[in-house]
Amino acid sequence: MKPRRLIPALAAAFLVALPLTGCGTTTLSTEQVEVEIEKGLKQQQSLRSVDVKCPQEVELKAMSSFDCPATVDKEKRTVKVTQQDDQGNIRWQLEQQNRR
């Protein structure tokens, strides 16, 4: 069975190679992370409505992960973000939707 709006894992995974930090900071710019995720989902999935909210304070730390709640075309979803290094380079993936 194929869920109605299943987004393939490969299609929803991105590596953002832009440094998402401010000068001399030890925290990740989560506002920029939100923008990059929203832009990526809209471009790749032709979605009309995407809203992502990440935690405000995230320490720069290689290979650490955090979740960002998202609303994707009126459906509640989660985006898992993993820091690839301590320079602000991230990989994110839209988690598979739980079906009951």
mmCIF file with all atom_site columns, C-alpha atoms in Angstrom, residues 30-92:
data_model
loop_
_atom_site.group_PDB
_atom_site.id
_atom_site.type_symbol
_atom_site.label_atom_id
_atom_site.label_alt_id
_atom_site.label_comp_id
_atom_site.label_asym_id
_atom_site.label_entity_id
_atom_site.label_seq_id
_atom_site.pdbx_PDB_ins_code
_atom_site.Cartn_x
_atom_site.Cartn_y
_atom_site.Cartn_z
_atom_site.occupancy
_atom_site.B_iso_or_equiv
_atom_site.pdbx_formal_charge
_atom_site.auth_seq_id
_atom_site.auth_comp_id
_atom_site.auth_asym_id
_atom_site.auth_atom_id
_atom_site.pdbx_PDB_model_num
ATOM 1  C CA . THR A 1 30 ? 17.896 27.854 13.196 1.00 0.00 ? 30 THR A CA 1
ATOM 2  C CA . GLU A 1 31 ? 16.000 30.600 11.361 1.00 0.00 ? 31 GLU A CA 1
ATOM 3  C CA . GLN A 1 32 ? 18.183 29.867 8.329  1.00 0.00 ? 32 GLN A CA 1
ATOM 4  C CA . VAL A 1 33 ? 17.649 26.129 8.838  1.00 0.00 ? 33 VAL A CA 1
ATOM 5  C CA . GLU A 1 34 ? 13.868 26.678 8.728  1.00 0.00 ? 34 GLU A CA 1
ATOM 6  C CA . VAL A 1 35 ? 14.161 28.695 5.506  1.00 0.00 ? 35 VAL A CA 1
ATOM 7  C CA . GLU A 1 36 ? 16.377 26.074 3.822  1.00 0.00 ? 36 GLU A CA 1
ATOM 8  C CA . ILE A 1 37 ? 14.048 23.203 4.775  1.00 0.00 ? 37 ILE A CA 1
ATOM 9  C CA . GLU A 1 38 ? 10.932 25.065 3.625  1.00 0.00 ? 38 GLU A CA 1
ATOM 10 C CA . LYS A 1 39 ? 12.599 26.022 0.336  1.00 0.00 ? 39 LYS A CA 1
ATOM 11 C CA . GLY A 1 40 ? 13.808 22.462 -0.267 1.00 0.00 ? 40 GLY A CA 1
ATOM 12 C CA . LEU A 1 41 ? 10.420 20.874 0.406  1.00 0.00 ? 41 LEU A CA 1
ATOM 13 C CA . LYS A 1 42 ? 8.586  23.369 -1.788 1.00 0.00 ? 42 LYS A CA 1
ATOM 14 C CA . GLN A 1 43 ? 11.023 22.916 -4.686 1.00 0.00 ? 43 GLN A CA 1
ATOM 15 C CA . GLN A 1 44 ? 11.281 19.157 -4.590 1.00 0.00 ? 44 GLN A CA 1
ATOM 16 C CA . GLN A 1 45 ? 7.733  18.208 -3.718 1.00 0.00 ? 45 GLN A CA 1
ATOM 17 C CA . SER A 1 46 ? 5.770  21.069 -5.339 1.00 0.00 ? 46 SER A CA 1
ATOM 18 C CA . LEU A 1 47 ? 4.070  21.728 -2.024 1.00 0.00 ? 47 LEU A CA 1
ATOM 19 C CA . ARG A 1 48 ? 1.957  24.819 -1.535 1.00 0.00 ? 48 ARG A CA 1
ATOM 20 C CA . SER A 1 49 ? 2.093  25.094 2.227  1.00 0.00 ? 49 SER A CA 1
ATOM 21 C CA . VAL A 1 50 ? 5.174  24.366 4.348  1.00 0.00 ? 50 VAL A CA 1
ATOM 22 C CA . ASP A 1 51 ? 5.866  25.769 7.816  1.00 0.00 ? 51 ASP A CA 1
ATOM 23 C CA . VAL A 1 52 ? 8.873  24.601 9.846  1.00 0.00 ? 52 VAL A CA 1
ATOM 24 C CA . LYS A 1 53 ? 9.733  25.666 13.408 1.00 0.00 ? 53 LYS A CA 1
ATOM 25 C CA . CYS A 1 54 ? 13.103 24.657 14.862 1.00 0.00 ? 54 CYS A CA 1
ATOM 26 C CA . PRO A 1 55 ? 14.321 25.185 18.435 1.00 0.00 ? 55 PRO A CA 1
ATOM 27 C CA . GLN A 1 56 ? 15.695 28.697 18.974 1.00 0.00 ? 56 GLN A CA 1
ATOM 28 C CA . GLU A 1 57 ? 18.963 27.689 20.642 1.00 0.00 ? 57 GLU A CA 1
ATOM 29 C CA . VAL A 1 58 ? 20.965 24.824 19.152 1.00 0.00 ? 58 VAL A CA 1
ATOM 30 C CA . GLU A 1 59 ? 24.627 24.429 20.070 1.00 0.00 ? 59 GLU A CA 1
ATOM 31 C CA . LEU A 1 60 ? 27.039 23.814 17.197 1.00 0.00 ? 60 LEU A CA 1
ATOM 32 C CA . LYS A 1 61 ? 28.162 20.218 17.627 1.00 0.00 ? 61 LYS A CA 1
ATOM 33 C CA . ALA A 1 62 ? 29.236 17.736 14.961 1.00 0.00 ? 62 ALA A CA 1
ATOM 34 C CA . MET A 1 63 ? 26.872 14.787 14.426 1.00 0.00 ? 63 MET A CA 1
ATOM 35 C CA . SER A 1 64 ? 24.261 16.036 16.895 1.00 0.00 ? 64 SER A CA 1
ATOM 36 C CA . SER A 1 65 ? 20.602 15.950 15.867 1.00 0.00 ? 65 SER A CA 1
ATOM 37 C CA . PHE A 1 66 ? 17.420 17.801 16.707 1.00 0.00 ? 66 PHE A CA 1
ATOM 38 C CA . ASP A 1 67 ? 13.813 17.736 15.514 1.00 0.00 ? 67 ASP A CA 1
ATOM 39 C CA . CYS A 1 68 ? 11.835 20.538 13.919 1.00 0.00 ? 68 CYS A CA 1
ATOM 40 C CA . PRO A 1 69 ? 8.030  20.255 13.969 1.00 0.00 ? 69 PRO A CA 1
ATOM 41 C CA . ALA A 1 70 ? 6.563  21.004 10.548 1.00 0.00 ? 70 ALA A CA 1
ATOM 42 C CA . THR A 1 71 ? 3.193  21.457 8.909  1.00 0.00 ? 71 THR A CA 1
ATOM 43 C CA . VAL A 1 72 ? 3.316  20.184 5.333  1.00 0.00 ? 72 VAL A CA 1
ATOM 44 C CA . ASP A 1 73 ? 0.146  20.786 3.302  1.00 0.00 ? 73 ASP A CA 1
ATOM 45 C CA . LYS A 1 74 ? -1.888 20.852 6.559  1.00 0.00 ? 74 LYS A CA 1
ATOM 46 C CA . GLU A 1 75 ? -0.334 17.623 7.898  1.00 0.00 ? 75 GLU A CA 1
ATOM 47 C CA . LYS A 1 76 ? 1.777  17.600 11.082 1.00 0.00 ? 76 LYS A CA 1
ATOM 48 C CA . ARG A 1 77 ? 5.229  16.158 10.355 1.00 0.00 ? 77 ARG A CA 1
ATOM 49 C CA . THR A 1 78 ? 8.732  16.119 11.845 1.00 0.00 ? 78 THR A CA 1
ATOM 50 C CA . VAL A 1 79 ? 11.990 17.078 10.171 1.00 0.00 ? 79 VAL A CA 1
ATOM 51 C CA . LYS A 1 80 ? 15.121 15.481 11.648 1.00 0.00 ? 80 LYS A CA 1
ATOM 52 C CA . VAL A 1 81 ? 18.181 17.734 11.334 1.00 0.00 ? 81 VAL A CA 1
ATOM 53 C CA . THR A 1 82 ? 21.711 16.391 11.809 1.00 0.00 ? 82 THR A CA 1
ATOM 54 C CA . GLN A 1 83 ? 24.733 18.667 12.041 1.00 0.00 ? 83 GLN A CA 1
ATOM 55 C CA . GLN A 1 84 ? 27.463 17.255 9.806  1.00 0.00 ? 84 GLN A CA 1
ATOM 56 C CA . ASP A 1 85 ? 30.195 19.269 11.519 1.00 0.00 ? 85 ASP A CA 1
ATOM 57 C CA . ASP A 1 86 ? 30.609 22.166 13.950 1.00 0.00 ? 86 ASP A CA 1
ATOM 58 C CA . GLN A 1 87 ? 30.592 24.714 11.119 1.00 0.00 ? 87 GLN A CA 1
ATOM 59 C CA . GLY A 1 88 ? 26.830 24.792 10.495 1.00 0.00 ? 88 GLY A CA 1
ATOM 60 C CA . ASN A 1 89 ? 26.614 22.254 7.660  1.00 0.00 ? 89 ASN A CA 1
ATOM 61 C CA . ILE A 1 90 ? 23.499 20.154 8.103  1.00 0.00 ? 90 ILE A CA 1
ATOM 62 C CA . ARG A 1 91 ? 21.563 17.258 6.630  1.00 0.00 ? 91 ARG A CA 1
ATOM 63 C CA . TRP A 1 92 ? 17.803 17.128 7.091  1.00 0.00 ? 92 TRP A CA 1
#
